Short mmCIF file of C-alpha atoms (C1' of nucleotides) and ligand atoms in Angstrom, two decimals:
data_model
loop_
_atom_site.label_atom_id
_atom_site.label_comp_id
_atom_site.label_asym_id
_atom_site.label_seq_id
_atom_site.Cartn_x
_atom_site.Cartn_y
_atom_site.Cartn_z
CA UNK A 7 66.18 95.10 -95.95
CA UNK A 8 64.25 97.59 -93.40
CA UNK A 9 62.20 100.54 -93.85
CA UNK A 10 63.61 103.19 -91.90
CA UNK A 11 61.91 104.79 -89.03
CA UNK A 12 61.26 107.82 -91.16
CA UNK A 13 58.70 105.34 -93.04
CA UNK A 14 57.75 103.14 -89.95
CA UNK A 15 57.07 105.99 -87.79
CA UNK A 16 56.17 108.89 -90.25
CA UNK A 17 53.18 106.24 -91.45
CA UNK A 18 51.94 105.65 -88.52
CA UNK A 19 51.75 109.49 -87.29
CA UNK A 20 49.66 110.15 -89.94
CA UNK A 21 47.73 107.44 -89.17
CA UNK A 22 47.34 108.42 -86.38
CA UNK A 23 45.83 111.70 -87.91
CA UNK A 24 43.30 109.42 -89.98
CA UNK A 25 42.19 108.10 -87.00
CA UNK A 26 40.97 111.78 -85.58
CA UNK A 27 40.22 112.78 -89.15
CA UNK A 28 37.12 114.87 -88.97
CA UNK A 29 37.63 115.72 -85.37
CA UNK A 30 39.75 119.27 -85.37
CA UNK A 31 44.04 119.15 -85.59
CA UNK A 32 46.45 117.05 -83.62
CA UNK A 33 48.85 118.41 -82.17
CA UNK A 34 52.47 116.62 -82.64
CA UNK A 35 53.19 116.17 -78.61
CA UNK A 36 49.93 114.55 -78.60
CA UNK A 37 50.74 111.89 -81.63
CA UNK A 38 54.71 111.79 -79.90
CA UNK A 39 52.79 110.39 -76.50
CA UNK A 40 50.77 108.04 -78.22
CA UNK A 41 52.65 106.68 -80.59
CA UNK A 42 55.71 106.74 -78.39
CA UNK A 43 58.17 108.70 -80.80
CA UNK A 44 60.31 111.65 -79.93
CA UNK A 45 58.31 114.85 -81.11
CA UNK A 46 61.61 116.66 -81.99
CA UNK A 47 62.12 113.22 -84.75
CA UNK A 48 58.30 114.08 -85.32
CA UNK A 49 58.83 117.64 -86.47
CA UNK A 50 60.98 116.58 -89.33
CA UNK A 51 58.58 114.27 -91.01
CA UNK A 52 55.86 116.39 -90.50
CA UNK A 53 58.18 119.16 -92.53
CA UNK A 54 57.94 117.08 -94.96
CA UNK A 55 54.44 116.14 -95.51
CA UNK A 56 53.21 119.94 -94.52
CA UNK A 57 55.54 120.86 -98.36
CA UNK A 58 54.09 117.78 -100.00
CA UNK A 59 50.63 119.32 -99.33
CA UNK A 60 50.05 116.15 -97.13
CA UNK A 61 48.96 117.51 -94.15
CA UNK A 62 47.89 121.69 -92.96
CA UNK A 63 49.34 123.35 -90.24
CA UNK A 64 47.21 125.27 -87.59
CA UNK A 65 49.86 127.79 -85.83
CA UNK A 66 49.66 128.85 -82.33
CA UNK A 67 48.12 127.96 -79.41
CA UNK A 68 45.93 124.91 -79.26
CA UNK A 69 47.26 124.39 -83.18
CA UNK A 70 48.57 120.89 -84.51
CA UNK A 71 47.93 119.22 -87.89
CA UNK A 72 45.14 117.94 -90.49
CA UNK A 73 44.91 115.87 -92.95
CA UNK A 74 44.06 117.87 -96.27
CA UNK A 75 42.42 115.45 -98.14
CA UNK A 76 39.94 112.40 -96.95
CA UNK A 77 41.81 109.33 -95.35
CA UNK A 78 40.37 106.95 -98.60
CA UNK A 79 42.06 109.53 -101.14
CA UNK A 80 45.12 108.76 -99.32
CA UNK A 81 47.71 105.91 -100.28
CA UNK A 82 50.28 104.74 -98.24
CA UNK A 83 52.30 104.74 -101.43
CA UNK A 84 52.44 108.31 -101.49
CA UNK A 85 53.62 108.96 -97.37
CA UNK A 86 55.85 106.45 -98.03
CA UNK A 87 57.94 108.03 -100.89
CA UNK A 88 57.34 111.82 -99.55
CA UNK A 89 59.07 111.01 -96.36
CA UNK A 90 61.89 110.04 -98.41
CA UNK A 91 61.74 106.33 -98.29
CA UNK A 92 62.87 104.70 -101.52
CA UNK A 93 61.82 101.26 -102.68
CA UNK A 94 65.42 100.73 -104.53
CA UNK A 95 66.41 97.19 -103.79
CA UNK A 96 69.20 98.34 -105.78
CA UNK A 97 70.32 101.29 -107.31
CA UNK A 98 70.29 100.68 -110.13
CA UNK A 99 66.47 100.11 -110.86
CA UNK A 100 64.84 103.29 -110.86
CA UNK A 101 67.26 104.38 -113.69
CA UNK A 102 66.54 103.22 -117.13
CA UNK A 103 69.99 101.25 -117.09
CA UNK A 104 73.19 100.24 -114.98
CA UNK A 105 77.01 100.57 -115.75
CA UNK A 106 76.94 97.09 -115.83
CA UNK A 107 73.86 95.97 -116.73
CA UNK A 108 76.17 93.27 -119.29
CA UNK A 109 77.38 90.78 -116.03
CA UNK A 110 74.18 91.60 -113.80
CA UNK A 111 71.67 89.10 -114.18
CA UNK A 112 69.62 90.37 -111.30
CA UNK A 113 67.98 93.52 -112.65
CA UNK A 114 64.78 91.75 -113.71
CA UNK A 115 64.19 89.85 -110.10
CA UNK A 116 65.00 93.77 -108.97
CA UNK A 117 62.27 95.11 -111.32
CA UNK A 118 59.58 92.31 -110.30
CA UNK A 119 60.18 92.84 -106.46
CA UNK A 120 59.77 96.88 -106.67
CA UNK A 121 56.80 96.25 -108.85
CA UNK A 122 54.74 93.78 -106.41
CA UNK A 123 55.72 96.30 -103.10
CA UNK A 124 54.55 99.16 -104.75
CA UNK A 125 51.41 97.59 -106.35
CA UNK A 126 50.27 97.12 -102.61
CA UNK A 127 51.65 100.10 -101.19
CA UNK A 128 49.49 102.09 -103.74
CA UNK A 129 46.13 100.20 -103.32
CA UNK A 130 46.09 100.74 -99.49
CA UNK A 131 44.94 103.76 -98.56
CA UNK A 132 45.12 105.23 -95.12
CA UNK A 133 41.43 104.27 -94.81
CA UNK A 134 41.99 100.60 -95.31
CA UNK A 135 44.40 100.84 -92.54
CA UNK A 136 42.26 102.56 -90.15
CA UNK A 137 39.72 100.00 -90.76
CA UNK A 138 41.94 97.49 -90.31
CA UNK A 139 43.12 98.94 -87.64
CA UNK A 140 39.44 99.15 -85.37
CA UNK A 141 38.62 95.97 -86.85
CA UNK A 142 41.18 94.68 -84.38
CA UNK A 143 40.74 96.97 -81.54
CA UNK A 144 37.26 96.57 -81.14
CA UNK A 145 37.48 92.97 -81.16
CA UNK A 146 40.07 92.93 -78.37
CA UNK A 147 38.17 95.72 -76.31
CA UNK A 148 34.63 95.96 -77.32
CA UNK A 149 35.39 99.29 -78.98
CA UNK A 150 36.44 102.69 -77.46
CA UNK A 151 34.63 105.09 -79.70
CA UNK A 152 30.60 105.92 -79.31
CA UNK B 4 64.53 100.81 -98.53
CA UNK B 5 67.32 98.93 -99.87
CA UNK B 6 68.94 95.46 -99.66
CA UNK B 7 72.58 95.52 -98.59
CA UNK B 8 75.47 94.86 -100.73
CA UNK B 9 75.50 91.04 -99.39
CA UNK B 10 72.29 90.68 -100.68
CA UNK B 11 73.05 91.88 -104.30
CA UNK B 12 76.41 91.03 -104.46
CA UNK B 13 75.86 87.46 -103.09
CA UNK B 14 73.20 86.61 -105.74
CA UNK B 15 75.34 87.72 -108.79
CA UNK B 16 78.30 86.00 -107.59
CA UNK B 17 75.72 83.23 -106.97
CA UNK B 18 74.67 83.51 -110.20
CA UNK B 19 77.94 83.66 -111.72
CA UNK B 20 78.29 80.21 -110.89
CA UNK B 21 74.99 78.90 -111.95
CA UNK B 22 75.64 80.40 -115.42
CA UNK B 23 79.17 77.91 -115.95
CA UNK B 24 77.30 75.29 -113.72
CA UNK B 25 78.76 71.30 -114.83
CA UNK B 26 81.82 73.18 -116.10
CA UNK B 27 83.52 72.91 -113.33
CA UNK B 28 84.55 74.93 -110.26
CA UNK B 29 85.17 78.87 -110.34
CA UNK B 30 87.84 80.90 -108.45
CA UNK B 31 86.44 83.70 -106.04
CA UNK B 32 89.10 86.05 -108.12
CA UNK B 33 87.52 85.31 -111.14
CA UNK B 34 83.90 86.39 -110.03
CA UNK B 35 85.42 89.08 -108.71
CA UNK B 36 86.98 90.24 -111.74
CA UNK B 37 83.97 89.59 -113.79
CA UNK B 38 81.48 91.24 -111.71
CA UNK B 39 83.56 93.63 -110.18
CA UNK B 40 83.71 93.33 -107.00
CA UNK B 41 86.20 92.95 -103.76
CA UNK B 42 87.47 89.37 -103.81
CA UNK B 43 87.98 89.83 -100.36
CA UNK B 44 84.24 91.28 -99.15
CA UNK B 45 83.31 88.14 -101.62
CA UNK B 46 85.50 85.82 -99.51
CA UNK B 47 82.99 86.77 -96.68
CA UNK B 48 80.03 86.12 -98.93
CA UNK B 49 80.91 82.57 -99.75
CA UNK B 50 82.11 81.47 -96.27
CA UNK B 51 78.03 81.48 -95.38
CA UNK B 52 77.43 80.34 -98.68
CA UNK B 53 79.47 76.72 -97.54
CA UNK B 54 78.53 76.63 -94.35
CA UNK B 55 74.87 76.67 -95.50
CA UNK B 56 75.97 73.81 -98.23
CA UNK B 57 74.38 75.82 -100.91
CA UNK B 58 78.23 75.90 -102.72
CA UNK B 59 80.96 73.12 -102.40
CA UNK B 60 84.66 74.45 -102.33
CA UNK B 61 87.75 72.90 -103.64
CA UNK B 62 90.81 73.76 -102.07
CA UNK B 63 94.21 74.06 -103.50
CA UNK B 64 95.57 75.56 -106.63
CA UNK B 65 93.08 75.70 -108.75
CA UNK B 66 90.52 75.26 -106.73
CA UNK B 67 87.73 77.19 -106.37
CA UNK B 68 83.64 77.07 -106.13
CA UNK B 69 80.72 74.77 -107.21
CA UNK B 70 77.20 74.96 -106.45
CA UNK B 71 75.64 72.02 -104.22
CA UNK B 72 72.70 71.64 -106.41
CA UNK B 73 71.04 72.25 -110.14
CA UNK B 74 70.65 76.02 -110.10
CA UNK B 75 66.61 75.14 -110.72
CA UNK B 76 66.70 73.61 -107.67
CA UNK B 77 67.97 76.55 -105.70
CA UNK B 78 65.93 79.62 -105.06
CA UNK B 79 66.57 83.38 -104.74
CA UNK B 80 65.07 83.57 -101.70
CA UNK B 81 67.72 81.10 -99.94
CA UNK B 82 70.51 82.69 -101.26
CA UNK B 83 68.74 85.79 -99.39
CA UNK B 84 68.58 84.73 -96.76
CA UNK B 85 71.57 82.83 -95.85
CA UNK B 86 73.16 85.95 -96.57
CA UNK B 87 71.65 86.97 -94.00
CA UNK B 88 69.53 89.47 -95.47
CA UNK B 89 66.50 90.79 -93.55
CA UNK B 90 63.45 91.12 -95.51
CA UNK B 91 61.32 92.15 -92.20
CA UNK B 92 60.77 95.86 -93.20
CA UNK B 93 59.55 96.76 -89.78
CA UNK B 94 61.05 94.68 -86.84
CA UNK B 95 58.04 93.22 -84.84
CA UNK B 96 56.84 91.34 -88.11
CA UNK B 97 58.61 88.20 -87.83
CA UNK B 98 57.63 87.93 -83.87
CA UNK B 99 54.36 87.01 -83.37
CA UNK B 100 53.63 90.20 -81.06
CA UNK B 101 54.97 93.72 -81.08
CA UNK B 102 55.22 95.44 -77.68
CA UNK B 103 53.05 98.47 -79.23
CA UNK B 104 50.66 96.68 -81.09
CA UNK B 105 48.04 97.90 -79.90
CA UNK B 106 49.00 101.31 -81.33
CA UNK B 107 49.93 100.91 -84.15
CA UNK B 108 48.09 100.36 -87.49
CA UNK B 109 50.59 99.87 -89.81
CA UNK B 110 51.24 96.03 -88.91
CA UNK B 111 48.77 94.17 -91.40
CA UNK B 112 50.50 96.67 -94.58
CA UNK B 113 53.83 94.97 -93.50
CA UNK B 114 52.94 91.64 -93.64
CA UNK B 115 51.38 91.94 -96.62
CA UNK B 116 54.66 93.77 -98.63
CA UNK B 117 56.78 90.63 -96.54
CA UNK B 118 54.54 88.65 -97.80
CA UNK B 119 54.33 89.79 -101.33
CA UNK B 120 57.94 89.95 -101.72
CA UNK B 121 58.65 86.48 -100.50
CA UNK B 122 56.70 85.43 -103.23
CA UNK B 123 58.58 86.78 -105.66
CA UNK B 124 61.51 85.29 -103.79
CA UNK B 125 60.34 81.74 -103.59
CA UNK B 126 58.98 81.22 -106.69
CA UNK B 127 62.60 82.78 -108.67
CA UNK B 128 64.99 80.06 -109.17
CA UNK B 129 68.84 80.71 -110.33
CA UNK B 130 67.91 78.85 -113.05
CA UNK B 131 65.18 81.26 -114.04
CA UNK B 132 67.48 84.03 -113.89
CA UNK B 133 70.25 82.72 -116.59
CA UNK B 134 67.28 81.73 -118.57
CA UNK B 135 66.50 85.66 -118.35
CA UNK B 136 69.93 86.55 -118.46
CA UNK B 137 71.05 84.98 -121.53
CA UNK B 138 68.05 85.69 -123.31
CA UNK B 139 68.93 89.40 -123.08
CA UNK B 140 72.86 89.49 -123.82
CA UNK B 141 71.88 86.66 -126.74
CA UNK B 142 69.19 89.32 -128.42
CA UNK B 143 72.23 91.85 -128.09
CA UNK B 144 75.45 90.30 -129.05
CA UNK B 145 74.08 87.22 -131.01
CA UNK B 146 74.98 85.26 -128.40
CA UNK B 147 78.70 84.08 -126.81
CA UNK B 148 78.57 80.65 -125.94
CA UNK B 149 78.48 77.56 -128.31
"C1'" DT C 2 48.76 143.67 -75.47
"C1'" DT C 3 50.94 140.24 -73.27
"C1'" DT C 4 51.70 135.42 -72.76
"C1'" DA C 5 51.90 130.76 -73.69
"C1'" DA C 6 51.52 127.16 -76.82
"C1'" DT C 7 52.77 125.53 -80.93
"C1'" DG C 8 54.86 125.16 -85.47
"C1'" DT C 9 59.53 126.08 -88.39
"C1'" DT C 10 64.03 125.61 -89.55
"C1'" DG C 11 68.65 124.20 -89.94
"C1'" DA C 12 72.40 122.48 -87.80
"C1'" DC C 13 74.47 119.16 -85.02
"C1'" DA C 14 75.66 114.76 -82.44
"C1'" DA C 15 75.20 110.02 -81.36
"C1'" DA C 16 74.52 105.47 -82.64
"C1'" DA C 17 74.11 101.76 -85.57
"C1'" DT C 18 74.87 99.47 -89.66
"C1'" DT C 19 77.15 98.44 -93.72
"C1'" DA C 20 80.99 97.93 -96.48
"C1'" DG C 21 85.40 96.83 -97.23
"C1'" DT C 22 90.29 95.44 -95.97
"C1'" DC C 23 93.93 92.88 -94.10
"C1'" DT C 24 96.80 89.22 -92.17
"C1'" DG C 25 97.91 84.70 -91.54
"C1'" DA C 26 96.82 80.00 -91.86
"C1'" DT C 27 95.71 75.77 -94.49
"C1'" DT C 28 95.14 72.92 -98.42
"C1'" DT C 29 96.18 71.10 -102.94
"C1'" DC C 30 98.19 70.97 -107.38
"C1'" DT C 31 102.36 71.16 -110.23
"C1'" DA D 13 109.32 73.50 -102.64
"C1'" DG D 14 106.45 76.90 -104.59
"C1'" DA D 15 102.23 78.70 -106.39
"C1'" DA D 16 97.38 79.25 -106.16
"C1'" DA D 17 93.63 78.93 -104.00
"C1'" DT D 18 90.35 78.65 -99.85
"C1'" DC D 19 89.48 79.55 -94.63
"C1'" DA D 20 88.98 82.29 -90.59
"C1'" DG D 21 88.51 86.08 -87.94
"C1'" DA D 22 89.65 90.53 -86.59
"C1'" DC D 23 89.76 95.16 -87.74
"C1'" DT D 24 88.81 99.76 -89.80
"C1'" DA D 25 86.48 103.05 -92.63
"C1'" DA D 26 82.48 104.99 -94.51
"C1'" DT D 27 77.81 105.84 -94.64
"C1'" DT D 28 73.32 106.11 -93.08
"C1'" DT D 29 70.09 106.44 -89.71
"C1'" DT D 30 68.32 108.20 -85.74
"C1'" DG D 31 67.68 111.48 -82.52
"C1'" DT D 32 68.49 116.15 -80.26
"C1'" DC D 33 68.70 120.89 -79.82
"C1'" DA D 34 68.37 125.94 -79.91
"C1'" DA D 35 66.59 129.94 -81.85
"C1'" DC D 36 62.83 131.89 -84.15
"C1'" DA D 37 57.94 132.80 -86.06
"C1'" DT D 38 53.10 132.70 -85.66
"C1'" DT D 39 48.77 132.57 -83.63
"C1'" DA D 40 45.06 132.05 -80.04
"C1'" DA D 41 43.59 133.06 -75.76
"C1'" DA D 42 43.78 135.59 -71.37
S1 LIG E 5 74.02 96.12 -110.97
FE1 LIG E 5 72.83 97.51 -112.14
S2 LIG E 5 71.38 96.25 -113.09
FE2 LIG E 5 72.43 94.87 -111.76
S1 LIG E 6 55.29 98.77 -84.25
FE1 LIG E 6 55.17 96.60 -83.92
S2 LIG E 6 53.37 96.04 -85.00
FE2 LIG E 6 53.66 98.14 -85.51
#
DNA sequence: TTTAATGTTGACAAAATTAGTCTGATTTCT
DNA sequence: AGAAATCAGACTAATTTTGTCAACATTAAA
């Protein structure tokens, strides 16, 4: 059981726009160099988030991306299932029953697992992570921002 | 985000045994035709299952499957895992260090779902589960053992 | 107004993983 | 001997994921 990159990466690209939240757009070639992911793979998750209201575009020259709403009003939860990722364990979950719901006797593990990854995914917002995130950094480096 | 069929098939056909645990062994054919699925793709499933000593086999005509130990004594989260399912979510969690680390904020948010889900995992026995199980198709049918 | 940088879109291709099947052997019971 | 089952491993098919590309649209700056 794996997230797929669309989750892995598309998280951490916006991120990655937390991070510069505040300071004017990102452009994608900038996030693809630091985060090391093809900015053609980029363009598609970005699609995504862009509809979903996620993020604004800035066209043209010198454009790039924005968050549209503050970092801490953010969940993971929410980048998570826009890019497409579901949190299934089985198929059969999400619907209110299952063909053969009679011989399964694994629905209710199912249930319980979906219910404890989504009650963290939905209390971390991107600012926790960013926090997180310099709380480390700094202690390794001695901080890179003034 | 889903687990494979090896994870949810192996656990029902798992459980399948723990429900007609102490009466004797099963037939792979029989859990096949009960929970409908391949007898041979189940053949594959209970080949790890042996050589991890969680099931016993008996060879022969009317042979067939037992499990090793009291289904309370055997958790979901083995079964998992011998299966060989992968509940890592992002790759660099189960290594100590991730080449990119240092980039990437999302690490602590995986740990924390891993973490949370092997919880559920551990603390689920196959015992628990038939306990669950029955209670449900009891309430519906009135029961169907003696 | 031109130019260059960037976003936008949909289609496509490559790669990896998962799922499922088959054949043949061995063992044990009747 | 014959039937019923496991045992082992190879093999194929199907699906999903991942990544790439080309053509176009929009905007900012020169
Ligand atoms: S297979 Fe659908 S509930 Fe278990
Ligand atoms: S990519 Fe390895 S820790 Fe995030």
């Amino acid at each position: 059981m794996k997230l797929s990159t669309k989750g892995r990466y598309g998280l951490r690209a916006v991120l990655d726009l937390a991070v510069n939240y505040g300071q004017g757009q990102v452009s994608i070639r900038a996030i693809a160099d630091r985060q090391k992911i093809s900015e053609y793979y980029l363009e598609q998750l970005f699609k995504k988030l862009r509809k979903a209201g996620i993020v604004q575009s800035i066209r043209g020259a010198h454009g790039g991306y924005v968050l549209n709403r503050s970092p801490d009003e953010i969940t993971a939860y929410e980048i998570i299932r826009i890019l497409g990722e579901t949190i299934e364990i089985s198929e059969c979950i999400e619907a209110t029953t299952c063909s053969n719901i009679d011989s399964c006797a694994t629905r209710p593990l199912w249930i319980r697992i979906k219910q404890s990854i989504d009650a963290v995914l939905k209390t971390t917002t991107l600012q926790d992570m960013v926090d997180d995130y310099k709380k480390i950094t700094i202690s390794k480096d001695g901080g890179q921002d003034e």
